[in-house]
């Protein structure tokens, strides 16, 4: 890995990925890449991380056979990978524990992060409390309003939440602001990026910290069904839970990998966040991938009822999986996701995050068309507590129903 | 080659094209050249300028609200090339608008317009293979940023592929004003000299005659960006060209008095 020839290709997924950043950050990215490579080769690092994942975060998460949902849909057997049961309520903690251990190894005392739905922000604030690190989280003001509960959780954990008022005031703008902080404080600060996005080595590193999802799911489904699943379904914002849920199945060519983007309110540019339907390859925030943009290369506004999927680009490894045809990407609308949230709540007693509800909604469309001997795994990447305000409004739960 | 700095220190001026509108930008550009700017950086507005501070962010927003496109920047360059054949003209952009235009198409159009060089904020030497080939084919000077955090090994690579001048970032951080120059800038310029014979321009936070004169002690030129953009914002469309001319004359005049350029 040390030669420059291999390093030039490291961080590329087909043509996608790379490093498109201000020069000031390159030395920090090199330092991070080196520290990560060393940590990966260190059994002690893995042992510490495995212990934390088990004793602190609650891994392994169950692979749960959703009997009533299966009966209701009348097709494939549906299993739910329960990342929603993790400490802090979503898969994000997997990556945060890994990167916080790395930051500690690198001697960094100040952590910054961006967050969309707030789940990555909460997970970052949590690990910073656990490791005694200073924590600043950037969050778009639009997202602060719609995921208010997570703002309080971060503050409760001792993090400083800085609202971002520029642009669309969502995840994209929070990332830009975090990068501005990083470029200014690069000598002392660790940027704990929460999605499989950004400049190399982030997409690779974040994916590696979430691979545990598919590693467990593969073992669990073999234990329960004595076979591999026919399909894995996961929602895709930046793409961290999806790449984690797909990765260990990529070599299993008969397992369909299905990523679900946010279809929002409709197909017009600005009304959705479905990068593979209307996006074109481009560079945003450090990486080359599919980007929703106008004909002049300006980044488009996006919309989704779920803050965590509301982003104009997608992790570069997903772009490569898309082009090669190994994974299939589709989208579901806000309305379909809301309906799926209610369905899962009322058939299984599980309220998924609105992000994860997109994966459930895709399952609702597909499972009935599959046979009773087929097996589908849906990655329930997070739980819906944070979304109760939106659900109350959208599903008219208020009043004495 | 119009990228040259006959009078030391040289002056590179940045502004965002289309802020407050294209016609005013055109007048500002002429006023800046006539007041003594050696090189103009014609800023392409971008929706997500992550390397820029609030002043240039706001300018980008205003320019985009006016519908300013990369094509407009090239048309402005073509007009300026005719009106002021001796001044240096650089297109300053984030990468995505250029990618969307088409790298080859952009370079061909820039050459046609008489542009001298290109600076892309989020393009680093490691990713520049295709980019450099396209620029060379169209005789455009690739201008790269060098940062205080860049180790010598990177400065060597930056020096090797740059043409026109090298842009040394005075400090870590985003664009915007600052009270005093740090020692970072002088150290960086000293390190860079070992790897390049090209002129070195120092930018980020150069906002007044004192800074300009101080940079002249150790570098070949200064880049003034946010201070210019802020002056445009303050003056408003009607007075902006005059305000910029006065601002630049102030930099030049005041720096001449204690003039003892070190090189």
mmCIF file of C-alpha atoms in Angstrom, chain A:
data_model
loop_
_atom_site.group_PDB
_atom_site.id
_atom_site.type_symbol
_atom_site.label_atom_id
_atom_site.label_comp_id
_atom_site.label_asym_id
_atom_site.label_seq_id
_atom_site.Cartn_x
_atom_site.Cartn_y
_atom_site.Cartn_z
ATOM 1 C CA UNK A 1 0.000 0.000 0.000
ATOM 2 C CA UNK A 2 2.982 2.294 0.367
ATOM 3 C CA UNK A 3 3.895 2.826 -3.303
ATOM 4 C CA UNK A 4 2.494 5.857 -5.061
ATOM 5 C CA UNK A 5 1.283 3.730 -7.967
ATOM 6 C CA UNK A 6 -1.215 1.807 -5.825
ATOM 7 C CA UNK A 7 -2.052 4.863 -3.750
ATOM 8 C CA UNK A 8 -3.291 6.671 -6.827
ATOM 9 C CA UNK A 9 -5.916 4.018 -7.298
ATOM 10 C CA UNK A 10 -6.723 3.613 -3.619
ATOM 11 C CA UNK A 11 -9.958 5.380 -2.910
ATOM 12 C CA UNK A 12 -11.335 4.817 -6.407
ATOM 13 C CA UNK A 13 -14.379 2.711 -7.138
ATOM 14 C CA UNK A 14 -14.263 2.366 -10.904
ATOM 15 C CA UNK A 15 -14.031 5.992 -12.004
ATOM 16 C CA UNK A 16 -15.712 7.277 -8.825
ATOM 17 C CA UNK A 17 -14.314 8.496 -5.525
ATOM 18 C CA UNK A 18 -10.939 10.225 -5.268
ATOM 19 C CA UNK A 19 -10.039 13.419 -3.493
ATOM 20 C CA UNK A 20 -11.333 16.776 -4.652
ATOM 21 C CA UNK A 21 -10.497 19.022 -1.735
ATOM 22 C CA UNK A 22 -8.625 22.222 -0.971
ATOM 23 C CA UNK A 23 -4.875 21.612 -0.798
ATOM 24 C CA UNK A 24 -4.852 22.568 2.899
ATOM 25 C CA UNK A 25 -6.669 19.321 3.753
ATOM 26 C CA UNK A 26 -4.523 16.902 1.790
ATOM 27 C CA UNK A 27 -1.883 16.410 4.465
ATOM 28 C CA UNK A 28 -4.626 15.690 7.017
ATOM 29 C CA UNK A 29 -6.237 13.144 4.695
ATOM 30 C CA UNK A 30 -2.840 11.496 4.182
ATOM 31 C CA UNK A 31 -2.308 11.383 7.944
ATOM 32 C CA UNK A 32 -5.768 9.880 8.423
ATOM 33 C CA UNK A 33 -5.231 7.290 5.712
ATOM 34 C CA UNK A 34 -1.952 6.233 7.251
ATOM 35 C CA UNK A 35 -3.390 6.047 10.780
ATOM 36 C CA UNK A 36 -6.323 4.030 9.481
ATOM 37 C CA UNK A 37 -4.078 1.565 7.648
ATOM 38 C CA UNK A 38 -2.023 1.099 10.808
ATOM 39 C CA UNK A 39 -5.114 0.613 12.952
ATOM 40 C CA UNK A 40 -6.502 -1.933 10.497
ATOM 41 C CA UNK A 41 -3.313 -3.945 10.830
ATOM 42 C CA UNK A 42 -3.348 -3.774 14.638
ATOM 43 C CA UNK A 43 -5.144 -6.654 16.426
ATOM 44 C CA UNK A 44 -5.415 -4.486 19.535
ATOM 45 C CA UNK A 45 -7.494 -1.921 17.656
ATOM 46 C CA UNK A 46 -9.906 -4.581 16.449
ATOM 47 C CA UNK A 47 -10.185 -6.119 19.880
ATOM 48 C CA UNK A 48 -11.065 -2.775 21.475
ATOM 49 C CA UNK A 49 -13.574 -1.984 18.761
ATOM 50 C CA UNK A 50 -15.210 -5.420 18.976
ATOM 51 C CA UNK A 51 -15.558 -5.074 22.738
ATOM 52 C CA UNK A 52 -17.181 -1.670 22.416
ATOM 53 C CA UNK A 53 -19.521 -2.857 19.690
ATOM 54 C CA UNK A 54 -20.578 -5.783 21.869
ATOM 55 C CA UNK A 55 -20.692 -4.335 25.389
ATOM 56 C CA UNK A 56 -21.505 -0.707 24.682
ATOM 57 C CA UNK A 57 -23.427 -0.595 21.412
ATOM 58 C CA UNK A 58 -25.224 -3.928 21.697
ATOM 59 C CA UNK A 59 -23.898 -6.028 18.820
ATOM 60 C CA UNK A 60 -24.675 -8.405 17.289
ATOM 61 C CA UNK A 61 -28.075 -6.994 16.410
ATOM 62 C CA UNK A 62 -30.831 -9.570 15.881
ATOM 63 C CA UNK A 63 -31.961 -10.790 12.501
ATOM 64 C CA UNK A 64 -35.657 -11.000 13.183
ATOM 65 C CA UNK A 65 -38.199 -12.978 11.163
ATOM 66 C CA UNK A 66 -41.127 -10.603 10.662
ATOM 67 C CA UNK A 67 -43.968 -13.143 10.741
ATOM 68 C CA UNK A 68 -46.962 -10.834 10.611
ATOM 69 C CA UNK A 69 -45.476 -8.555 7.948
ATOM 70 C CA UNK A 70 -44.650 -11.652 5.884
ATOM 71 C CA UNK A 71 -48.231 -12.906 6.252
ATOM 72 C CA UNK A 72 -49.667 -9.524 5.443
ATOM 73 C CA UNK A 73 -47.646 -9.139 2.235
ATOM 74 C CA UNK A 74 -48.187 -12.760 1.235
ATOM 75 C CA UNK A 75 -44.924 -13.442 -0.586
ATOM 76 C CA UNK A 76 -41.275 -13.737 0.366
ATOM 77 C CA UNK A 77 -40.171 -14.438 3.930
ATOM 78 C CA UNK A 78 -39.079 -11.113 5.385
ATOM 79 C CA UNK A 79 -36.262 -10.737 7.876
ATOM 80 C CA UNK A 80 -35.394 -7.460 9.542
ATOM 81 C CA UNK A 81 -31.801 -6.628 10.447
ATOM 82 C CA UNK A 82 -32.372 -4.731 13.668
ATOM 83 C CA UNK A 83 -29.790 -1.900 13.588
ATOM 84 C CA UNK A 84 -32.532 0.175 15.209
ATOM 85 C CA UNK A 85 -31.841 -1.691 18.455
ATOM 86 C CA UNK A 86 -28.308 -0.352 18.748
ATOM 87 C CA UNK A 87 -27.360 2.178 21.395
ATOM 88 C CA UNK A 88 -28.350 5.670 20.155
ATOM 89 C CA UNK A 89 -30.952 4.134 17.853
ATOM 90 C CA UNK A 90 -29.238 3.660 14.524
ATOM 91 C CA UNK A 91 -26.344 2.008 12.707
ATOM 92 C CA UNK A 92 -24.329 5.243 12.897
ATOM 93 C CA UNK A 93 -22.723 4.205 16.194
ATOM 94 C CA UNK A 94 -20.706 1.461 14.408
ATOM 95 C CA UNK A 95 -18.710 4.027 12.476
ATOM 96 C CA UNK A 96 -18.490 6.531 15.326
ATOM 97 C CA UNK A 97 -16.923 4.027 17.703
ATOM 98 C CA UNK A 98 -14.381 3.048 15.060
ATOM 99 C CA UNK A 99 -13.453 6.603 14.151
ATOM 100 C CA UNK A 100 -13.362 7.794 17.774
ATOM 101 C CA UNK A 101 -10.875 5.030 18.576
ATOM 102 C CA UNK A 102 -8.872 6.172 15.580
ATOM 103 C CA UNK A 103 -9.004 9.835 16.648
ATOM 104 C CA UNK A 104 -7.799 8.834 20.107
ATOM 105 C CA UNK A 105 -4.892 6.908 18.553
ATOM 106 C CA UNK A 106 -4.033 10.013 16.538
ATOM 107 C CA UNK A 107 -4.073 12.152 19.683
ATOM 108 C CA UNK A 108 -6.874 14.447 18.461
ATOM 109 C CA UNK A 109 -8.899 16.090 21.233
ATOM 110 C CA UNK A 110 -11.434 18.012 19.189
ATOM 111 C CA UNK A 111 -14.036 16.231 17.055
ATOM 112 C CA UNK A 112 -16.305 17.826 14.481
ATOM 113 C CA UNK A 113 -19.136 16.198 12.568
ATOM 114 C CA UNK A 114 -22.029 16.991 10.262
ATOM 115 C CA UNK A 115 -25.467 15.532 10.681
ATOM 116 C CA UNK A 116 -28.671 15.358 8.673
ATOM 117 C CA UNK A 117 -31.307 13.462 10.622
ATOM 118 C CA UNK A 118 -29.255 13.899 13.751
ATOM 119 C CA UNK A 119 -28.487 10.205 14.204
ATOM 120 C CA UNK A 120 -24.853 10.612 13.248
ATOM 121 C CA UNK A 121 -24.652 13.716 15.405
ATOM 122 C CA UNK A 122 -26.080 11.866 18.387
ATOM 123 C CA UNK A 123 -23.725 8.934 17.825
ATOM 124 C CA UNK A 124 -20.766 11.317 17.556
ATOM 125 C CA UNK A 125 -21.789 13.215 20.692
ATOM 126 C CA UNK A 126 -22.115 9.859 22.438
ATOM 127 C CA UNK A 127 -18.655 8.575 21.580
ATOM 128 C CA UNK A 128 -17.145 11.957 22.433
ATOM 129 C CA UNK A 129 -18.729 11.733 25.881
ATOM 130 C CA UNK A 130 -17.439 8.185 26.178
ATOM 131 C CA UNK A 131 -13.882 9.142 25.204
ATOM 132 C CA UNK A 132 -13.850 12.569 26.865
ATOM 133 C CA UNK A 133 -13.428 14.536 23.624
ATOM 134 C CA UNK A 134 -14.642 18.008 22.680
ATOM 135 C CA UNK A 135 -17.503 17.756 20.179
ATOM 136 C CA UNK A 136 -18.966 20.227 17.674
ATOM 137 C CA UNK A 137 -21.787 19.103 15.373
ATOM 138 C CA UNK A 138 -22.929 21.081 12.315
ATOM 139 C CA UNK A 139 -26.574 20.711 11.402
ATOM 140 C CA UNK A 140 -28.731 22.545 8.878
ATOM 141 C CA UNK A 141 -31.364 24.728 10.504
ATOM 142 C CA UNK A 142 -34.096 23.040 8.483
ATOM 143 C CA UNK A 143 -32.962 19.696 9.904
ATOM 144 C CA UNK A 144 -32.694 21.117 13.428
ATOM 145 C CA UNK A 145 -36.349 22.072 13.200
ATOM 146 C CA UNK A 146 -37.560 18.738 11.885
ATOM 147 C CA UNK A 147 -35.318 16.551 14.073
ATOM 148 C CA UNK A 148 -35.517 18.669 17.193
ATOM 149 C CA UNK A 149 -35.353 15.744 19.600
ATOM 150 C CA UNK A 150 -31.897 14.815 18.327
ATOM 151 C CA UNK A 151 -30.688 18.381 18.857
ATOM 152 C CA UNK A 152 -31.617 18.065 22.524
ATOM 153 C CA UNK A 153 -29.970 14.664 22.760
ATOM 154 C CA UNK A 154 -26.689 16.025 21.389
ATOM 155 C CA UNK A 155 -26.751 18.938 23.820
ATOM 156 C CA UNK A 156 -27.603 16.595 26.681
ATOM 157 C CA UNK A 157 -24.477 14.621 25.784
ATOM 158 C CA UNK A 158 -22.335 17.743 26.016
ATOM 159 C CA UNK A 159 -21.917 18.491 22.309
ATOM 160 C CA UNK A 160 -22.161 21.943 20.815
ATOM 161 C CA UNK A 161 -24.684 21.988 17.962
ATOM 162 C CA UNK A 162 -23.989 24.724 15.426
ATOM 163 C CA UNK A 163 -26.906 25.565 13.165
ATOM 164 C CA UNK A 164 -26.102 26.136 9.497
ATOM 165 C CA UNK A 165 -28.212 28.773 7.793
ATOM 166 C CA UNK A 166 -26.728 28.820 4.287
ATOM 167 C CA UNK A 167 -27.987 27.092 1.136
ATOM 168 C CA UNK A 168 -30.799 24.604 1.652
ATOM 169 C CA UNK A 169 -30.011 24.426 5.402
ATOM 170 C CA UNK A 170 -29.776 20.615 5.247
ATOM 171 C CA UNK A 171 -27.090 17.916 5.239
ATOM 172 C CA UNK A 172 -25.166 19.283 2.240
ATOM 173 C CA UNK A 173 -24.722 22.644 3.902
ATOM 174 C CA UNK A 174 -23.775 21.030 7.210
ATOM 175 C CA UNK A 175 -20.988 19.122 5.408
ATOM 176 C CA UNK A 176 -19.693 22.316 3.760
ATOM 177 C CA UNK A 177 -19.632 24.072 7.120
ATOM 178 C CA UNK A 178 -17.875 21.136 8.793
ATOM 179 C CA UNK A 179 -15.270 21.198 6.023
ATOM 180 C CA UNK A 180 -14.764 24.935 6.555
ATOM 181 C CA UNK A 181 -14.162 24.259 10.242
ATOM 182 C CA UNK A 182 -11.786 21.427 9.410
ATOM 183 C CA UNK A 183 -9.757 23.461 6.917
ATOM 184 C CA UNK A 184 -9.404 26.170 9.581
ATOM 185 C CA UNK A 185 -8.564 23.902 12.534
ATOM 186 C CA UNK A 186 -6.968 21.075 10.604
ATOM 187 C CA UNK A 187 -3.934 20.821 12.846
ATOM 188 C CA UNK A 188 -5.928 19.952 15.968
ATOM 189 C CA UNK A 189 -9.257 18.643 14.795
ATOM 190 C CA UNK A 190 -10.559 15.259 13.703
ATOM 191 C CA UNK A 191 -13.447 15.324 11.207
ATOM 192 C CA UNK A 192 -15.716 12.402 12.027
ATOM 193 C CA UNK A 193 -17.623 12.087 8.751
ATOM 194 C CA UNK A 194 -20.772 10.037 9.121
ATOM 195 C CA UNK A 195 -21.514 8.705 5.682
ATOM 196 C CA UNK A 196 -19.708 6.727 3.000
ATOM 197 C CA UNK A 197 -18.970 10.015 1.260
ATOM 198 C CA UNK A 198 -16.294 12.632 0.960
ATOM 199 C CA UNK A 199 -12.636 12.407 0.045
ATOM 200 C CA UNK A 200 -10.550 9.245 0.344
ATOM 201 C CA UNK A 201 -10.155 7.502 2.806
ATOM 202 C CA UNK A 202 -13.636 8.273 4.208
ATOM 203 C CA UNK A 203 -15.805 6.184 1.838
ATOM 204 C CA UNK A 204 -13.595 3.131 2.397
ATOM 205 C CA UNK A 205 -13.193 3.630 6.133
ATOM 206 C CA UNK A 206 -16.874 4.289 6.847
ATOM 207 C CA UNK A 207 -17.828 1.241 4.786
ATOM 208 C CA UNK A 208 -15.360 -0.926 6.695
ATOM 209 C CA UNK A 209 -16.812 0.153 10.044
ATOM 210 C CA UNK A 210 -20.317 -0.807 8.833
ATOM 211 C CA UNK A 211 -19.366 -4.104 7.179
ATOM 212 C CA UNK A 212 -20.250 -5.740 10.455
ATOM 213 C CA UNK A 213 -23.929 -5.400 9.441
ATOM 214 C CA UNK A 214 -23.611 -7.763 6.473
ATOM 215 C CA UNK A 215 -21.046 -9.970 8.205
ATOM 216 C CA UNK A 216 -23.575 -10.703 10.948
ATOM 217 C CA UNK A 217 -26.577 -10.873 8.639
ATOM 218 C CA UNK A 218 -24.860 -13.407 6.382
ATOM 219 C CA UNK A 219 -24.054 -15.682 9.310
ATOM 220 C CA UNK A 220 -27.495 -15.232 10.869
ATOM 221 C CA UNK A 221 -29.486 -16.004 7.744
ATOM 222 C CA UNK A 222 -27.447 -19.156 7.157
ATOM 223 C CA UNK A 223 -28.189 -20.223 10.754
ATOM 224 C CA UNK A 224 -31.900 -19.568 10.365
ATOM 225 C CA UNK A 225 -32.581 -20.556 6.770
ATOM 226 C CA UNK A 226 -29.512 -22.568 5.896
ATOM 227 C CA UNK A 227 -29.159 -20.487 2.758
ATOM 228 C CA UNK A 228 -28.351 -17.007 1.504
ATOM 229 C CA UNK A 229 -31.142 -14.481 1.006
ATOM 230 C CA UNK A 230 -32.553 -13.636 -2.412
ATOM 231 C CA UNK A 231 -32.404 -9.920 -1.757
ATOM 232 C CA UNK A 232 -31.117 -7.296 0.679
ATOM 233 C CA UNK A 233 -32.945 -3.982 0.778
ATOM 234 C CA UNK A 234 -31.506 -0.836 2.358
ATOM 235 C CA UNK A 235 -32.195 2.884 2.110
ATOM 236 C CA UNK A 236 -29.493 5.109 0.590
ATOM 237 C CA UNK A 237 -28.783 8.683 1.577
ATOM 238 C CA UNK A 238 -25.013 9.026 1.548
ATOM 239 C CA UNK A 239 -25.112 5.261 1.648
ATOM 240 C CA UNK A 240 -23.431 4.107 4.856
ATOM 241 C CA UNK A 241 -26.036 1.636 6.109
ATOM 242 C CA UNK A 242 -26.573 0.302 2.591
ATOM 243 C CA UNK A 243 -22.905 -0.299 1.847
ATOM 244 C CA UNK A 244 -22.561 -1.955 5.251
ATOM 245 C CA UNK A 245 -25.573 -4.174 4.552
ATOM 246 C CA UNK A 246 -24.426 -5.037 1.001
ATOM 247 C CA UNK A 247 -20.709 -5.462 1.337
ATOM 248 C CA UNK A 248 -20.257 -9.060 2.472
ATOM 249 C CA UNK A 249 -22.838 -10.199 -0.092
ATOM 250 C CA UNK A 250 -21.214 -8.541 -3.125
ATOM 251 C CA UNK A 251 -19.407 -11.781 -4.032
ATOM 252 C CA UNK A 252 -22.644 -13.774 -3.696
ATOM 253 C CA UNK A 253 -23.893 -13.095 -7.194
ATOM 254 C CA UNK A 254 -27.352 -14.569 -6.604
ATOM 255 C CA UNK A 255 -28.116 -12.149 -3.798
ATOM 256 C CA UNK A 256 -29.880 -9.089 -5.167
ATOM 257 C CA UNK A 257 -28.688 -5.826 -3.636
ATOM 258 C CA UNK A 258 -31.377 -3.156 -3.670
ATOM 259 C CA UNK A 259 -30.734 0.434 -2.637
ATOM 260 C CA UNK A 260 -33.696 2.733 -2.073
ATOM 261 C CA UNK A 261 -33.369 6.459 -2.632
ATOM 262 C CA UNK A 262 -35.739 9.200 -1.559
ATOM 263 C CA UNK A 263 -38.387 9.816 -4.230
ATOM 264 C CA UNK A 264 -39.702 12.751 -2.220
ATOM 265 C CA UNK A 265 -42.729 14.526 -3.648
ATOM 266 C CA UNK A 266 -42.130 13.692 -7.288
ATOM 267 C CA UNK A 267 -39.694 13.368 -10.188
ATOM 268 C CA UNK A 268 -38.928 17.063 -10.848
ATOM 269 C CA UNK A 269 -35.442 18.307 -9.948
ATOM 270 C CA UNK A 270 -35.609 19.775 -6.455
ATOM 271 C CA UNK A 271 -38.491 17.567 -5.308
ATOM 272 C CA UNK A 272 -36.525 14.396 -4.512
ATOM 273 C CA UNK A 273 -33.102 12.960 -3.676
ATOM 274 C CA UNK A 274 -32.927 10.110 -6.216
ATOM 275 C CA UNK A 275 -29.440 10.616 -7.596
ATOM 276 C CA UNK A 276 -29.668 7.731 -10.048
ATOM 277 C CA UNK A 277 -32.847 9.213 -11.542
ATOM 278 C CA UNK A 278 -31.820 12.602 -12.757
ATOM 279 C CA UNK A 279 -28.300 12.935 -11.365
ATOM 280 C CA UNK A 280 -25.114 13.012 -13.436
ATOM 281 C CA UNK A 281 -21.503 12.263 -12.503
ATOM 282 C CA UNK A 282 -19.848 15.232 -10.861
ATOM 283 C CA UNK A 283 -17.808 16.429 -7.908
ATOM 284 C CA UNK A 284 -19.396 17.473 -4.648
ATOM 285 C CA UNK A 285 -17.682 17.793 -1.280
ATOM 286 C CA UNK A 286 -14.560 15.872 -2.081
ATOM 287 C CA UNK A 287 -15.724 12.957 -4.168
ATOM 288 C CA UNK A 288 -16.655 12.112 -7.756
ATOM 289 C CA UNK A 289 -20.046 10.417 -7.895
ATOM 290 C CA UNK A 290 -23.593 10.912 -9.126
ATOM 291 C CA UNK A 291 -24.817 14.382 -8.243
ATOM 292 C CA UNK A 292 -28.184 16.074 -8.644
ATOM 293 C CA UNK A 293 -27.296 19.279 -10.484
ATOM 294 C CA UNK A 294 -28.554 21.695 -13.088
ATOM 295 C CA UNK A 295 -27.221 22.090 -16.622
ATOM 296 C CA UNK A 296 -24.611 24.583 -15.377
ATOM 297 C CA UNK A 297 -23.128 22.268 -12.769
ATOM 298 C CA UNK A 298 -24.779 24.005 -9.823
ATOM 299 C CA UNK A 299 -25.884 21.573 -7.131
ATOM 300 C CA UNK A 300 -29.653 21.095 -7.069
ATOM 301 C CA UNK A 301 -31.877 21.458 -4.066
ATOM 302 C CA UNK A 302 -33.298 18.183 -2.809
ATOM 303 C CA UNK A 303 -36.319 17.141 -0.830
ATOM 304 C CA UNK A 304 -37.220 14.168 1.312
ATOM 305 C CA UNK A 305 -39.483 13.744 4.297
ATOM 306 C CA UNK A 306 -36.494 12.004 5.873
ATOM 307 C CA UNK A 307 -33.606 14.319 6.650
ATOM 308 C CA UNK A 308 -31.080 11.486 6.436
ATOM 309 C CA UNK A 309 -31.788 10.810 2.756
ATOM 310 C CA UNK A 310 -32.034 14.467 1.752
ATOM 311 C CA UNK A 311 -28.678 14.867 -0.010
ATOM 312 C CA UNK A 312 -27.647 15.714 -3.584
ATOM 313 C CA UNK A 313 -24.875 13.141 -3.974
ATOM 314 C CA UNK A 314 -24.306 9.490 -3.094
ATOM 315 C CA UNK A 315 -21.332 7.489 -1.865
ATOM 316 C CA UNK A 316 -18.910 6.702 -4.726
ATOM 317 C CA UNK A 317 -18.956 2.947 -4.133
ATOM 318 C CA UNK A 318 -22.707 2.959 -4.775
ATOM 319 C CA UNK A 319 -22.067 4.808 -8.050
ATOM 320 C CA UNK A 320 -19.733 1.977 -9.084
ATOM 321 C CA UNK A 321 -22.183 -0.734 -7.948
ATOM 322 C CA UNK A 322 -24.874 1.043 -9.928
ATOM 323 C CA UNK A 323 -22.865 1.279 -13.148
ATOM 324 C CA UNK A 324 -21.683 -2.323 -12.951
ATOM 325 C CA UNK A 325 -25.248 -3.462 -12.388
ATOM 326 C CA UNK A 326 -24.253 -5.407 -9.264
ATOM 327 C CA UNK A 327 -26.710 -3.392 -7.198
ATOM 328 C CA UNK A 328 -30.055 -2.033 -8.267
ATOM 329 C CA UNK A 329 -31.260 1.388 -7.125
ATOM 330 C CA UNK A 330 -34.834 2.454 -6.929
ATOM 331 C CA UNK A 331 -36.802 5.105 -5.086
ATOM 332 C CA UNK A 332 -39.961 5.420 -3.034
ATOM 333 C CA UNK A 333 -41.944 8.560 -2.328
ATOM 334 C CA UNK A 334 -42.531 10.367 0.951
ATOM 335 C CA UNK A 335 -46.092 9.049 1.008
ATOM 336 C CA UNK A 336 -44.996 5.448 0.481
ATOM 337 C CA UNK A 337 -42.397 5.732 3.234
ATOM 338 C CA UNK A 338 -44.940 7.167 5.674
ATOM 339 C CA UNK A 339 -47.365 4.383 4.863
ATOM 340 C CA UNK A 340 -44.664 1.762 5.363
ATOM 341 C CA UNK A 341 -43.778 3.272 8.738
ATOM 342 C CA UNK A 342 -47.310 2.774 9.913
ATOM 343 C CA UNK A 343 -47.530 -0.718 8.447
ATOM 344 C CA UNK A 344 -44.380 -1.914 10.230
ATOM 345 C CA UNK A 345 -45.496 -0.271 13.469
ATOM 346 C CA UNK A 346 -48.864 -1.994 13.381
ATOM 347 C CA UNK A 347 -47.844 -5.421 12.119
ATOM 348 C CA UNK A 348 -44.608 -5.870 14.056
ATOM 349 C CA UNK A 349 -44.628 -3.262 16.805
ATOM 350 C CA UNK A 350 -41.516 -1.665 15.318
ATOM 351 C CA UNK A 351 -41.459 2.035 14.429
ATOM 352 C CA UNK A 352 -38.658 2.487 11.900
ATOM 353 C CA UNK A 353 -36.852 5.738 11.200
ATOM 354 C CA UNK A 354 -38.305 7.488 8.156
ATOM 355 C CA UNK A 355 -35.035 6.726 6.358
ATOM 356 C CA UNK A 356 -35.329 2.996 7.028
ATOM 357 C CA UNK A 357 -39.046 3.146 6.158
ATOM 358 C CA UNK A 358 -37.968 3.708 2.541
ATOM 359 C CA UNK A 359 -36.408 0.225 2.569
ATOM 360 C CA UNK A 360 -39.544 -1.196 4.182
ATOM 361 C CA UNK A 361 -41.682 0.480 1.500
ATOM 362 C CA UNK A 362 -39.629 -1.115 -1.268
ATOM 363 C CA UNK A 363 -40.092 -4.476 0.445
ATOM 364 C CA UNK A 364 -43.848 -3.863 0.526
ATOM 365 C CA UNK A 365 -43.754 -3.487 -3.265
ATOM 366 C CA UNK A 366 -41.556 -6.490 -3.968
ATOM 367 C CA UNK A 367 -42.353 -9.180 -1.422
ATOM 368 C CA UNK A 368 -45.876 -9.938 -2.724
ATOM 369 C CA UNK A 369 -44.421 -10.644 -6.189
ATOM 370 C CA UNK A 370 -41.938 -13.155 -4.802
ATOM 371 C CA UNK A 371 -42.605 -16.781 -3.854
ATOM 372 C CA UNK A 372 -43.054 -18.085 -0.336
ATOM 373 C CA UNK A 373 -39.708 -19.849 -0.543
ATOM 374 C CA UNK A 374 -37.835 -16.584 -1.259
ATOM 375 C CA UNK A 375 -36.054 -14.754 1.533
ATOM 376 C CA UNK A 376 -35.610 -10.990 1.820
ATOM 377 C CA UNK A 377 -33.596 -9.051 4.398
ATOM 378 C CA UNK A 378 -34.568 -5.445 5.083
ATOM 379 C CA UNK A 379 -31.997 -3.361 6.915
ATOM 380 C CA UNK A 380 -33.873 -1.378 9.570
ATOM 381 C CA UNK A 381 -31.050 1.112 9.946
ATOM 382 C CA UNK A 382 -32.652 3.161 12.703
ATOM 383 C CA UNK A 383 -35.687 3.650 14.890
ATOM 384 C CA UNK A 384 -38.366 6.247 14.510
ATOM 385 C CA UNK A 385 -38.461 7.945 17.903
ATOM 386 C CA UNK A 386 -36.781 11.001 16.398
ATOM 387 C CA UNK A 387 -39.548 11.259 13.790
ATOM 388 C CA UNK A 388 -42.572 11.338 16.077
ATOM 389 C CA UNK A 389 -43.154 15.040 15.422
ATOM 390 C CA UNK A 390 -43.252 14.518 11.646
ATOM 391 C CA UNK A 391 -45.318 11.334 11.985
ATOM 392 C CA UNK A 392 -47.822 13.044 14.263
ATOM 393 C CA UNK A 393 -48.288 15.780 11.680
ATOM 394 C CA UNK A 394 -48.214 13.689 8.515
ATOM 395 C CA UNK A 395 -50.314 10.798 9.792
ATOM 396 C CA UNK A 396 -52.625 12.982 11.870
ATOM 397 C CA UNK A 397 -51.898 11.170 15.099
ATOM 398 C CA UNK A 398 -52.763 14.164 17.206
ATOM 399 C CA UNK A 399 -56.040 14.448 19.074
ATOM 400 C CA UNK A 400 -57.852 11.791 21.040
ATOM 401 C CA UNK A 401 -57.855 9.139 18.360
#
